[in-house]
XYZ file of N, CA and C in Angstrom:
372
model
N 116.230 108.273 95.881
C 116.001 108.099 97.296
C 114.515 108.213 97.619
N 114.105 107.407 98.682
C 113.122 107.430 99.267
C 112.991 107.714 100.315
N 111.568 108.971 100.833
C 111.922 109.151 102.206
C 110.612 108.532 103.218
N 110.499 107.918 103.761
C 109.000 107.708 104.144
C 108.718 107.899 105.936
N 107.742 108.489 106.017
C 107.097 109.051 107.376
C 106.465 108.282 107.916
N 106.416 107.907 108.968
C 105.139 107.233 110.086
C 104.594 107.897 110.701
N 103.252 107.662 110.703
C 102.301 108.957 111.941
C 101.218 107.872 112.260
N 100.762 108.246 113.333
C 99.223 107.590 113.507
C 99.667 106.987 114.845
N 100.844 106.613 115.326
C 100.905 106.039 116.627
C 100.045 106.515 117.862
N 100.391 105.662 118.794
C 99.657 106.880 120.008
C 99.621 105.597 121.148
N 99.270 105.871 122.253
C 98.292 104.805 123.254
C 97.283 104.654 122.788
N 96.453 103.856 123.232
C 95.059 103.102 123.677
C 94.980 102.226 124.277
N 93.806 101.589 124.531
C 93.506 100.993 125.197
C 92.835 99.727 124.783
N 93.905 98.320 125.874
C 93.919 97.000 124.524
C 92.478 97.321 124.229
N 92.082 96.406 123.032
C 90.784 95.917 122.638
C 90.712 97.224 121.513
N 91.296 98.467 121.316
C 90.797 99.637 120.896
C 91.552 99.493 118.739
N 91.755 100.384 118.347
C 92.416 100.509 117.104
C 92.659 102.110 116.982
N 93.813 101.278 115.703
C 94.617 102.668 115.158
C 94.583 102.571 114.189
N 95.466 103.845 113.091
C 95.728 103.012 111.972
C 96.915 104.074 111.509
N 97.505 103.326 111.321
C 99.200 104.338 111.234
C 98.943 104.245 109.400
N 100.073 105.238 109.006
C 100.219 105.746 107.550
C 101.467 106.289 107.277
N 101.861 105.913 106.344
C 103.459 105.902 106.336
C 103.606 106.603 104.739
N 103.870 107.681 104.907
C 104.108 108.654 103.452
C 105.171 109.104 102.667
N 105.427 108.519 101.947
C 106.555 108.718 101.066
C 107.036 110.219 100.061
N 108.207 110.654 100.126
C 108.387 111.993 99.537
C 109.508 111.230 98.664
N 110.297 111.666 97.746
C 111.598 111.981 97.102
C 111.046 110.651 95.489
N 110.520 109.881 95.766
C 109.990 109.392 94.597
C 108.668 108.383 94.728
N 107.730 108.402 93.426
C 106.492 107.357 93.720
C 106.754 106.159 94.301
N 105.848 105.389 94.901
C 106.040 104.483 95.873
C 105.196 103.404 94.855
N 105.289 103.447 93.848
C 104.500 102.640 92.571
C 105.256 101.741 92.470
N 106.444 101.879 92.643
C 107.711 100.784 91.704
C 107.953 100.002 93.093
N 107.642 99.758 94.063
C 108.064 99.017 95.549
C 106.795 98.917 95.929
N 107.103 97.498 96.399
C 106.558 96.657 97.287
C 107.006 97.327 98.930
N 105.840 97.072 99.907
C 106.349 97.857 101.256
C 105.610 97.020 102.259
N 106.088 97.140 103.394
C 105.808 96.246 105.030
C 105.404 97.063 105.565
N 105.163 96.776 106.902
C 105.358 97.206 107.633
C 106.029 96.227 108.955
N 106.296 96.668 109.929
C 107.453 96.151 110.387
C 107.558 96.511 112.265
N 107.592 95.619 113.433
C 107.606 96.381 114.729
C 108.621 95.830 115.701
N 109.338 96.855 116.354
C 109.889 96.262 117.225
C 109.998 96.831 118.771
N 110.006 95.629 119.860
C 108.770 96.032 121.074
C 110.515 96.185 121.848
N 110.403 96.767 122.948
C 111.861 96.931 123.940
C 112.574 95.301 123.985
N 113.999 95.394 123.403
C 114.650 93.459 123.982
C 114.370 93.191 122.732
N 113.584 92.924 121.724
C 113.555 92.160 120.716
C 113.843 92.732 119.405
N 114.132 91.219 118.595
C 114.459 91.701 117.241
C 113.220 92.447 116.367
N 113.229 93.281 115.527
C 112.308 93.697 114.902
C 111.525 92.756 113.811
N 110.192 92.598 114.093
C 109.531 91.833 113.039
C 108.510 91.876 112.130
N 108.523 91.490 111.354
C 107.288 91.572 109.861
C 106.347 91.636 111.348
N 105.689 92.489 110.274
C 103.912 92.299 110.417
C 103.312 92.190 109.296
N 103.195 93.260 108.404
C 102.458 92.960 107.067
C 103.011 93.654 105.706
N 102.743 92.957 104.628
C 103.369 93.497 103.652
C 102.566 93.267 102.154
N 102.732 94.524 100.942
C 101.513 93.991 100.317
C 102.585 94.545 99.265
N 101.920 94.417 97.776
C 102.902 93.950 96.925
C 102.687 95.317 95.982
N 103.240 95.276 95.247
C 103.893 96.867 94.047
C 102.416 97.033 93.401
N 101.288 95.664 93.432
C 100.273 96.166 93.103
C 99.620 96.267 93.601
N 99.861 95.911 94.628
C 98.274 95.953 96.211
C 97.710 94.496 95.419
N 97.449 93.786 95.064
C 96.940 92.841 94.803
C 97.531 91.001 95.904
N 98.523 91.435 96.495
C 98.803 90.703 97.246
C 99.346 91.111 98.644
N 99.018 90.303 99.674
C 99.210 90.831 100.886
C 99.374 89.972 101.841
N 100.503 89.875 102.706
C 100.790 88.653 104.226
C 100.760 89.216 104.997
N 100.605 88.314 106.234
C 100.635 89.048 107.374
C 101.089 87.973 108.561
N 102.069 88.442 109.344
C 102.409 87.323 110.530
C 100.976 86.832 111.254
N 101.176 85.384 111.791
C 100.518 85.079 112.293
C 99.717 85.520 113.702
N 100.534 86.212 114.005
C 100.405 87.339 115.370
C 99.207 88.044 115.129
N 98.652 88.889 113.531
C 98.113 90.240 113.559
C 97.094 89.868 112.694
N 97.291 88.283 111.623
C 96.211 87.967 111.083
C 94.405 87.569 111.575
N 93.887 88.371 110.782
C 92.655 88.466 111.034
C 92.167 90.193 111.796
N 93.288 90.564 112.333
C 93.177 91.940 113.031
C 93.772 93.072 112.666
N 94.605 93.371 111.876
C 96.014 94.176 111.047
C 95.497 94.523 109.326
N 94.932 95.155 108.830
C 95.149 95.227 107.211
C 95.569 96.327 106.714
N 96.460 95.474 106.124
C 97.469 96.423 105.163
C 96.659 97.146 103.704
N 96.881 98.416 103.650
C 96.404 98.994 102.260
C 97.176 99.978 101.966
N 97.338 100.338 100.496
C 98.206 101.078 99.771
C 97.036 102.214 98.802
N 97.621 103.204 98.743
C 96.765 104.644 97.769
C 98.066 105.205 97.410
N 97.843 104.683 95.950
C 98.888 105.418 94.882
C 99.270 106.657 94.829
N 97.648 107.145 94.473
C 97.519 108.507 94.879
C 98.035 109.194 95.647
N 98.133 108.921 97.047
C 98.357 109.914 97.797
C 99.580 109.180 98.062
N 100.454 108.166 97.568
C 101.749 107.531 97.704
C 102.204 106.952 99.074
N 101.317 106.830 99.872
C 101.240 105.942 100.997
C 100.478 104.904 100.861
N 100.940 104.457 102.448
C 100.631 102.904 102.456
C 100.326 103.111 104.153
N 99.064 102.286 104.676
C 98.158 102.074 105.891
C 98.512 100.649 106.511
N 98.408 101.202 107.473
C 98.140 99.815 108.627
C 97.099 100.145 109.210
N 96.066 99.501 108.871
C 94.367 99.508 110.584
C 95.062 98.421 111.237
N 94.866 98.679 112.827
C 95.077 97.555 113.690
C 93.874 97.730 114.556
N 93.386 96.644 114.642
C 91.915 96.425 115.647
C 92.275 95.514 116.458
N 91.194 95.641 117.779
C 91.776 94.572 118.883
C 92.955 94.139 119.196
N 93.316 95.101 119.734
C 94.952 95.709 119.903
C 95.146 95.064 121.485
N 96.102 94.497 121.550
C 96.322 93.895 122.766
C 97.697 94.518 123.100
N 98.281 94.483 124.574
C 99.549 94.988 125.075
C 100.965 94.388 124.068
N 100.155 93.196 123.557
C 101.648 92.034 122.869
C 101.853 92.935 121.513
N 100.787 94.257 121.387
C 101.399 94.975 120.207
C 101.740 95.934 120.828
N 102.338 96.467 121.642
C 103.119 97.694 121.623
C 104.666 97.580 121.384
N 104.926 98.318 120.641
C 106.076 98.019 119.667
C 106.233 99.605 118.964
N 107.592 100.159 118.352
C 107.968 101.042 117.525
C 107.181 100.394 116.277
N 106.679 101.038 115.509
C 106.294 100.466 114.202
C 106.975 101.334 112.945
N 107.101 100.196 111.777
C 108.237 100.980 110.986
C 107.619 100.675 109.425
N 107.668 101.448 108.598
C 107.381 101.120 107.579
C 108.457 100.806 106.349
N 108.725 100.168 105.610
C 109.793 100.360 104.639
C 109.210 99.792 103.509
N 110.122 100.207 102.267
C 109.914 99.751 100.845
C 110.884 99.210 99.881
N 110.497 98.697 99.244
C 111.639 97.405 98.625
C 111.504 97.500 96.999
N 112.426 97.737 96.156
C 112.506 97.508 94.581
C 111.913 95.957 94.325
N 110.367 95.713 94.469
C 110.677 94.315 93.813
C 108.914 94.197 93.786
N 108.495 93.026 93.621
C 107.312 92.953 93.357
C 106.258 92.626 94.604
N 106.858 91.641 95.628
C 106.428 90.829 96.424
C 106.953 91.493 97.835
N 106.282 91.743 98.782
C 107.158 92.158 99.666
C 107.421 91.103 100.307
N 108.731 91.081 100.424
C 109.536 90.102 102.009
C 109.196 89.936 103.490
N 109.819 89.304 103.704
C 109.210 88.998 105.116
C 110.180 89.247 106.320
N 111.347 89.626 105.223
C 113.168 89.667 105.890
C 113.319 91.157 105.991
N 113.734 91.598 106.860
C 113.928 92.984 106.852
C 115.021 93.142 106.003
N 116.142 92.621 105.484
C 116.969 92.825 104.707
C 117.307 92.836 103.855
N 115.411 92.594 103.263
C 115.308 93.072 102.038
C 115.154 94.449 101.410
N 114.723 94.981 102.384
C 114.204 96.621 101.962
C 115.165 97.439 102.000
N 115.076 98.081 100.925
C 115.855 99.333 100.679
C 115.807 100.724 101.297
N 114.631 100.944 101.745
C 113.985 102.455 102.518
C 113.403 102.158 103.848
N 113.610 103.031 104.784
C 112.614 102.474 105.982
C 112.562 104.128 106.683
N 111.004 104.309 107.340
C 111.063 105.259 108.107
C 111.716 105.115 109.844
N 111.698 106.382 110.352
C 112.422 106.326 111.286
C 111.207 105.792 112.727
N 110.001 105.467 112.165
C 109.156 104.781 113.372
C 108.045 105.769 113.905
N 107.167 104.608 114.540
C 106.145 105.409 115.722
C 105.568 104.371 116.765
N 105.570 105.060 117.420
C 105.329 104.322 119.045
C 104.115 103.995 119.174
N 103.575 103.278 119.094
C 102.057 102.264 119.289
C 102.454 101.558 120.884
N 102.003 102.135 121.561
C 101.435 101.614 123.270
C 100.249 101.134 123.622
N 99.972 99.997 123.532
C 98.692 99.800 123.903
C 98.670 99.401 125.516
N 97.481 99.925 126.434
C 97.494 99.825 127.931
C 96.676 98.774 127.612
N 96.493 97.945 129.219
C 95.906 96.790 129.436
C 94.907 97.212 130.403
């Protein structure tokens, strides 16, 4: 089992940044590929970014590209989201999860683990 944490949420203010971190306990986060993942009040939950079992590969919806990067530290067995120039169209629960495989997905139904979220509000 895998257990993984989200922290780093909060308000700000659009135009501003965060950077959430999502920490894994019960086993290394070496062998999975992981997303991250948001979903805003009314809608389905969706990819944002996801990088691969080696950090050597990484997507990102078209929404967050250029502003969103995803990074992973073995070491400390988490995995980061920076979000810059944060507009209201990102406030959303944000979720992290991790997947047995090499590549992360883009489908939430691929992942095997997911944390229970954090609230990213951005004011306008």
């Amino acid at each position: 089992q895998v257990q993984l944490v989200e922290s780093g949420g909060g308000l700000v203010q659009a135009g501003g940044s965060l950077r959430l971190s999502c920490a894994a306990s019960g086993r290394t986060l070496s062998s999975y590929a992981l997303g991250w993942f948001r979903q805003a009040p009314g809608t389905e939950r969706e990819f944002v970014a996801g990088i691969s079992r080696s950090g050597s590969t990484t997507d990102y919806a078209d929404s967050v590209k250029g502003r969103f990067t995803i990074s992973r530290d073995k070491s400390k067995n988490t995995v980061d989201l920076r979000m810059n120039s944060l507009t209201p169209e990102d406030t959303a629960v944000y979720y992290c999860a991790a997947v047995l495989f090499d590549i992360a997905p883009m489908t939430q139904e691929a992942y095997h683990y997911w944390g229970q979220g954090t609230q990213v509000t951005v004011s306008s």
